[in-house]
Amino acid sequence: MEKQFSAAGQGLMRIFFGVCLSAAYVLLNTTGLLLGLMPLRVLSAITCLAVFFLVFVGLTAASVADSGYRRAIWFSRLGAVVGLLAALIVDNSMLIFALAVLRQLMELTGLVLICRLSSRLMEERDGDVDSSRGEMTWRLCVLCGVSSILCACGAMFLADNKMLLAPITVYLVLQLAGRLVFMVFLYRSQGALQRH
């Protein structure tokens, strides 16, 4: 069983690096959309592929410990495809928005699965572990994700207005805050699972 915990911890560390890189994806894609710079959007598509690769490898490694991580792989795949499409569409802002919301929902679903599975594994490994940390993490991340979707909706209505910068800034802050909370959880979880 110790090998399984270690494998899950190593997988979570790879997911951690993928989530770190996903912050760059959000910044590149949002900046590219806001400024209309296609090279930034292409770079964000490449970053999206790298994020998918890291998360996929991490989830595959973690699935040795719990097959539930395989479900998260499907959400990761769908999110990557949708993220690539959103990064490469040029002139249809409503379609880009719809794809961004769909990508966010796929990401949040995978995140909830990862948090629940990791909390359960940590509890199996060490009964004294506070398993509520995983629940608090996914609840905070879902709150940030849903709030950022609402900010993106506000940005859609202000598309030709000078007030556009306010909801976009709040969107970016919420996206990055959610990722930071998840990264802290992943880092602590992988440490708890790999501890000998």
mmCIF file of C-alpha atoms in Angstrom:
data_model
loop_
_atom_site.group_PDB
_atom_site.id
_atom_site.type_symbol
_atom_site.label_atom_id
_atom_site.label_comp_id
_atom_site.label_asym_id
_atom_site.label_seq_id
_atom_site.Cartn_x
_atom_site.Cartn_y
_atom_site.Cartn_z
ATOM 1 C CA MET A 1 0.000 0.000 0.000
ATOM 2 C CA GLU A 2 2.937 2.315 0.670
ATOM 3 C CA LYS A 3 3.878 2.234 -3.038
ATOM 4 C CA GLN A 4 0.371 3.291 -3.962
ATOM 5 C CA PHE A 5 0.467 6.255 -1.608
ATOM 6 C CA SER A 6 3.869 7.247 -2.974
ATOM 7 C CA ALA A 7 2.603 6.941 -6.572
ATOM 8 C CA ALA A 8 -0.401 9.119 -5.734
ATOM 9 C CA GLY A 9 1.891 11.702 -4.118
ATOM 10 C CA GLN A 10 4.145 11.791 -7.176
ATOM 11 C CA GLY A 11 1.092 12.155 -9.414
ATOM 12 C CA LEU A 12 -0.224 15.035 -7.314
ATOM 13 C CA MET A 13 3.157 16.768 -7.608
ATOM 14 C CA ARG A 14 2.896 16.623 -11.410
ATOM 15 C CA ILE A 15 -0.639 17.976 -11.212
ATOM 16 C CA PHE A 16 0.734 20.744 -8.981
ATOM 17 C CA PHE A 17 3.170 21.788 -11.738
ATOM 18 C CA GLY A 18 0.351 21.625 -14.280
ATOM 19 C CA VAL A 19 -1.814 23.919 -12.154
ATOM 20 C CA CYS A 20 1.126 26.347 -11.798
ATOM 21 C CA LEU A 21 1.404 26.425 -15.587
ATOM 22 C CA SER A 22 -2.365 26.837 -15.953
ATOM 23 C CA ALA A 23 -2.052 30.242 -14.275
ATOM 24 C CA ALA A 24 0.144 31.280 -17.227
ATOM 25 C CA TYR A 25 -2.527 29.932 -19.582
ATOM 26 C CA VAL A 26 -5.202 32.096 -17.950
ATOM 27 C CA LEU A 27 -3.010 35.210 -18.071
ATOM 28 C CA LEU A 28 -1.912 34.662 -21.683
ATOM 29 C CA ASN A 29 -5.354 33.822 -22.999
ATOM 30 C CA THR A 30 -7.149 36.653 -21.194
ATOM 31 C CA THR A 31 -4.500 39.212 -22.180
ATOM 32 C CA GLY A 32 -4.565 37.947 -25.772
ATOM 33 C CA LEU A 33 -8.350 38.276 -25.893
ATOM 34 C CA LEU A 34 -8.386 41.684 -24.249
ATOM 35 C CA LEU A 35 -5.680 43.167 -26.477
ATOM 36 C CA GLY A 36 -6.606 41.209 -29.587
ATOM 37 C CA LEU A 37 -3.117 39.718 -29.898
ATOM 38 C CA MET A 38 -3.274 36.396 -31.703
ATOM 39 C CA PRO A 39 0.363 35.452 -30.891
ATOM 40 C CA LEU A 40 -0.511 35.476 -27.159
ATOM 41 C CA ARG A 41 -3.537 33.307 -27.851
ATOM 42 C CA VAL A 42 -1.412 30.832 -29.820
ATOM 43 C CA LEU A 43 1.073 30.781 -26.958
ATOM 44 C CA SER A 44 -1.811 30.158 -24.568
ATOM 45 C CA ALA A 45 -2.915 27.204 -26.737
ATOM 46 C CA ILE A 46 0.595 25.740 -26.487
ATOM 47 C CA THR A 47 0.532 26.327 -22.722
ATOM 48 C CA CYS A 48 -2.858 24.596 -22.579
ATOM 49 C CA LEU A 49 -1.304 21.519 -24.204
ATOM 50 C CA ALA A 50 1.568 21.524 -21.712
ATOM 51 C CA VAL A 51 -0.889 21.844 -18.804
ATOM 52 C CA PHE A 52 -2.923 18.946 -20.164
ATOM 53 C CA PHE A 53 0.194 16.808 -20.509
ATOM 54 C CA LEU A 54 1.352 17.451 -16.930
ATOM 55 C CA VAL A 55 -2.100 16.909 -15.442
ATOM 56 C CA PHE A 56 -2.676 13.797 -17.567
ATOM 57 C CA VAL A 57 0.640 12.253 -16.506
ATOM 58 C CA GLY A 58 -0.074 13.161 -12.868
ATOM 59 C CA LEU A 59 -3.572 11.702 -12.919
ATOM 60 C CA THR A 60 -2.328 8.546 -14.622
ATOM 61 C CA ALA A 61 0.329 8.109 -11.913
ATOM 62 C CA ALA A 62 -2.201 8.783 -9.154
ATOM 63 C CA SER A 63 -4.692 6.300 -10.623
ATOM 64 C CA VAL A 64 -2.376 3.510 -9.388
ATOM 65 C CA ALA A 65 -3.540 4.367 -5.869
ATOM 66 C CA ASP A 66 -7.208 4.968 -6.686
ATOM 67 C CA SER A 67 -8.992 4.273 -9.951
ATOM 68 C CA GLY A 68 -11.243 7.282 -9.306
ATOM 69 C CA TYR A 69 -8.489 9.502 -10.705
ATOM 70 C CA ARG A 70 -9.274 8.004 -14.124
ATOM 71 C CA ARG A 71 -12.604 9.848 -14.125
ATOM 72 C CA ALA A 72 -10.710 13.091 -13.594
ATOM 73 C CA ILE A 73 -8.607 12.239 -16.667
ATOM 74 C CA TRP A 74 -11.727 12.476 -18.831
ATOM 75 C CA PHE A 75 -12.587 15.908 -17.490
ATOM 76 C CA SER A 76 -8.985 16.960 -18.078
ATOM 77 C CA ARG A 77 -9.145 15.777 -21.689
ATOM 78 C CA LEU A 78 -12.419 17.572 -22.375
ATOM 79 C CA GLY A 79 -11.150 20.727 -20.687
ATOM 80 C CA ALA A 80 -7.965 20.687 -22.774
ATOM 81 C CA VAL A 81 -9.855 20.303 -26.060
ATOM 82 C CA VAL A 82 -12.265 23.080 -25.139
ATOM 83 C CA GLY A 83 -9.388 25.296 -23.933
ATOM 84 C CA LEU A 84 -7.552 24.814 -27.231
ATOM 85 C CA LEU A 85 -10.641 25.683 -29.234
ATOM 86 C CA ALA A 86 -11.278 28.780 -27.118
ATOM 87 C CA ALA A 87 -7.660 29.923 -27.546
ATOM 88 C CA LEU A 88 -7.708 29.559 -31.332
ATOM 89 C CA ILE A 89 -11.122 31.007 -32.256
ATOM 90 C CA VAL A 90 -10.642 34.458 -33.698
ATOM 91 C CA ASP A 91 -13.811 36.485 -34.149
ATOM 92 C CA ASN A 92 -16.729 34.933 -32.300
ATOM 93 C CA SER A 93 -16.742 36.339 -28.777
ATOM 94 C CA MET A 94 -19.945 34.522 -27.729
ATOM 95 C CA LEU A 95 -18.494 31.166 -28.794
ATOM 96 C CA ILE A 96 -15.218 31.945 -27.010
ATOM 97 C CA PHE A 97 -17.207 32.841 -23.898
ATOM 98 C CA ALA A 98 -19.298 29.646 -24.064
ATOM 99 C CA LEU A 99 -16.167 27.536 -24.499
ATOM 100 C CA ALA A 100 -14.446 29.320 -21.614
ATOM 101 C CA VAL A 101 -17.408 28.573 -19.337
ATOM 102 C CA LEU A 102 -17.433 24.934 -20.456
ATOM 103 C CA ARG A 103 -13.666 24.664 -19.851
ATOM 104 C CA GLN A 104 -14.116 26.164 -16.394
ATOM 105 C CA LEU A 105 -16.851 23.661 -15.552
ATOM 106 C CA MET A 106 -14.704 20.726 -16.734
ATOM 107 C CA GLU A 107 -11.786 22.040 -14.678
ATOM 108 C CA LEU A 108 -13.927 22.450 -11.560
ATOM 109 C CA THR A 109 -15.390 18.960 -11.882
ATOM 110 C CA GLY A 110 -11.921 17.442 -12.163
ATOM 111 C CA LEU A 111 -10.738 19.552 -9.241
ATOM 112 C CA VAL A 112 -13.568 18.333 -6.990
ATOM 113 C CA LEU A 113 -12.739 14.717 -7.881
ATOM 114 C CA ILE A 114 -9.029 15.214 -7.201
ATOM 115 C CA CYS A 115 -9.657 16.907 -3.837
ATOM 116 C CA ARG A 116 -12.091 14.243 -2.644
ATOM 117 C CA LEU A 117 -9.939 11.320 -3.773
ATOM 118 C CA SER A 118 -6.755 12.826 -2.332
ATOM 119 C CA SER A 119 -8.423 13.556 1.006
ATOM 120 C CA ARG A 120 -9.652 9.986 1.196
ATOM 121 C CA LEU A 121 -6.174 8.631 0.427
ATOM 122 C CA MET A 122 -4.578 10.871 3.055
ATOM 123 C CA GLU A 123 -7.124 9.685 5.600
ATOM 124 C CA GLU A 124 -6.383 6.041 4.719
ATOM 125 C CA ARG A 125 -2.654 6.656 5.075
ATOM 126 C CA ASP A 126 -2.859 8.566 8.327
ATOM 127 C CA GLY A 127 -6.134 8.535 10.238
ATOM 128 C CA ASP A 128 -5.139 11.730 12.098
ATOM 129 C CA VAL A 129 -5.137 13.845 8.927
ATOM 130 C CA ASP A 130 -7.732 16.599 8.744
ATOM 131 C CA SER A 131 -9.729 15.428 5.724
ATOM 132 C CA SER A 132 -11.904 18.552 5.799
ATOM 133 C CA ARG A 133 -9.047 20.457 4.153
ATOM 134 C CA GLY A 134 -9.868 18.829 0.802
ATOM 135 C CA GLU A 135 -13.532 19.736 1.095
ATOM 136 C CA MET A 136 -12.719 23.315 2.047
ATOM 137 C CA THR A 137 -10.305 23.515 -0.917
ATOM 138 C CA TRP A 138 -12.781 22.374 -3.530
ATOM 139 C CA ARG A 139 -15.535 24.555 -2.080
ATOM 140 C CA LEU A 140 -13.294 27.643 -2.232
ATOM 141 C CA CYS A 141 -12.181 26.767 -5.770
ATOM 142 C CA VAL A 142 -15.770 26.251 -6.935
ATOM 143 C CA LEU A 143 -16.719 29.594 -5.353
ATOM 144 C CA CYS A 144 -13.830 31.297 -7.200
ATOM 145 C CA GLY A 145 -14.721 29.497 -10.430
ATOM 146 C CA VAL A 146 -18.421 30.363 -10.371
ATOM 147 C CA SER A 147 -17.640 33.961 -9.367
ATOM 148 C CA SER A 148 -15.157 34.270 -12.210
ATOM 149 C CA ILE A 149 -17.797 32.980 -14.649
ATOM 150 C CA LEU A 150 -20.151 35.694 -13.374
ATOM 151 C CA CYS A 151 -17.397 38.298 -13.860
ATOM 152 C CA ALA A 152 -16.869 37.035 -17.396
ATOM 153 C CA CYS A 153 -20.617 37.480 -17.983
ATOM 154 C CA GLY A 154 -20.297 41.063 -16.768
ATOM 155 C CA ALA A 155 -17.359 41.585 -19.114
ATOM 156 C CA MET A 156 -19.472 40.354 -22.045
ATOM 157 C CA PHE A 157 -22.053 43.080 -21.380
ATOM 158 C CA LEU A 158 -19.359 45.739 -21.085
ATOM 159 C CA ALA A 159 -17.431 44.619 -24.175
ATOM 160 C CA ASP A 160 -17.379 48.068 -25.775
ATOM 161 C CA ASN A 161 -17.252 50.055 -22.572
ATOM 162 C CA LYS A 162 -14.374 51.585 -20.664
ATOM 163 C CA MET A 163 -15.575 49.695 -17.579
ATOM 164 C CA LEU A 164 -14.448 46.394 -19.142
ATOM 165 C CA LEU A 165 -11.219 46.371 -17.176
ATOM 166 C CA ALA A 166 -12.972 46.024 -13.791
ATOM 167 C CA PRO A 167 -14.703 42.645 -14.370
ATOM 168 C CA ILE A 168 -11.673 41.329 -16.279
ATOM 169 C CA THR A 169 -9.401 42.214 -13.346
ATOM 170 C CA VAL A 170 -11.742 40.562 -10.852
ATOM 171 C CA TYR A 171 -11.950 37.528 -13.172
ATOM 172 C CA LEU A 172 -8.160 37.201 -13.267
ATOM 173 C CA VAL A 173 -7.806 37.627 -9.506
ATOM 174 C CA LEU A 174 -10.465 34.980 -8.833
ATOM 175 C CA GLN A 175 -8.931 32.564 -11.350
ATOM 176 C CA LEU A 176 -5.474 32.969 -9.850
ATOM 177 C CA ALA A 177 -6.791 32.775 -6.261
ATOM 178 C CA GLY A 178 -8.589 29.510 -7.012
ATOM 179 C CA ARG A 179 -5.444 28.073 -8.561
ATOM 180 C CA LEU A 180 -3.345 29.177 -5.583
ATOM 181 C CA VAL A 181 -5.692 27.485 -3.099
ATOM 182 C CA PHE A 182 -5.629 24.287 -5.178
ATOM 183 C CA MET A 183 -1.840 24.407 -5.531
ATOM 184 C CA VAL A 184 -1.406 24.651 -1.750
ATOM 185 C CA PHE A 185 -3.718 21.667 -1.295
ATOM 186 C CA LEU A 186 -1.850 19.625 -3.922
ATOM 187 C CA TYR A 187 1.529 20.441 -2.416
ATOM 188 C CA ARG A 188 0.464 19.507 1.107
ATOM 189 C CA SER A 189 -1.304 16.376 -0.111
ATOM 190 C CA GLN A 190 1.644 15.077 -2.080
ATOM 191 C CA GLY A 191 3.875 15.673 0.930
ATOM 192 C CA ALA A 192 1.510 13.783 3.235
ATOM 193 C CA LEU A 193 1.230 10.862 0.808
ATOM 194 C CA GLN A 194 4.968 10.551 0.116
ATOM 195 C CA ARG A 195 6.061 10.849 3.739
ATOM 196 C CA HIS A 196 7.838 7.689 4.908
#
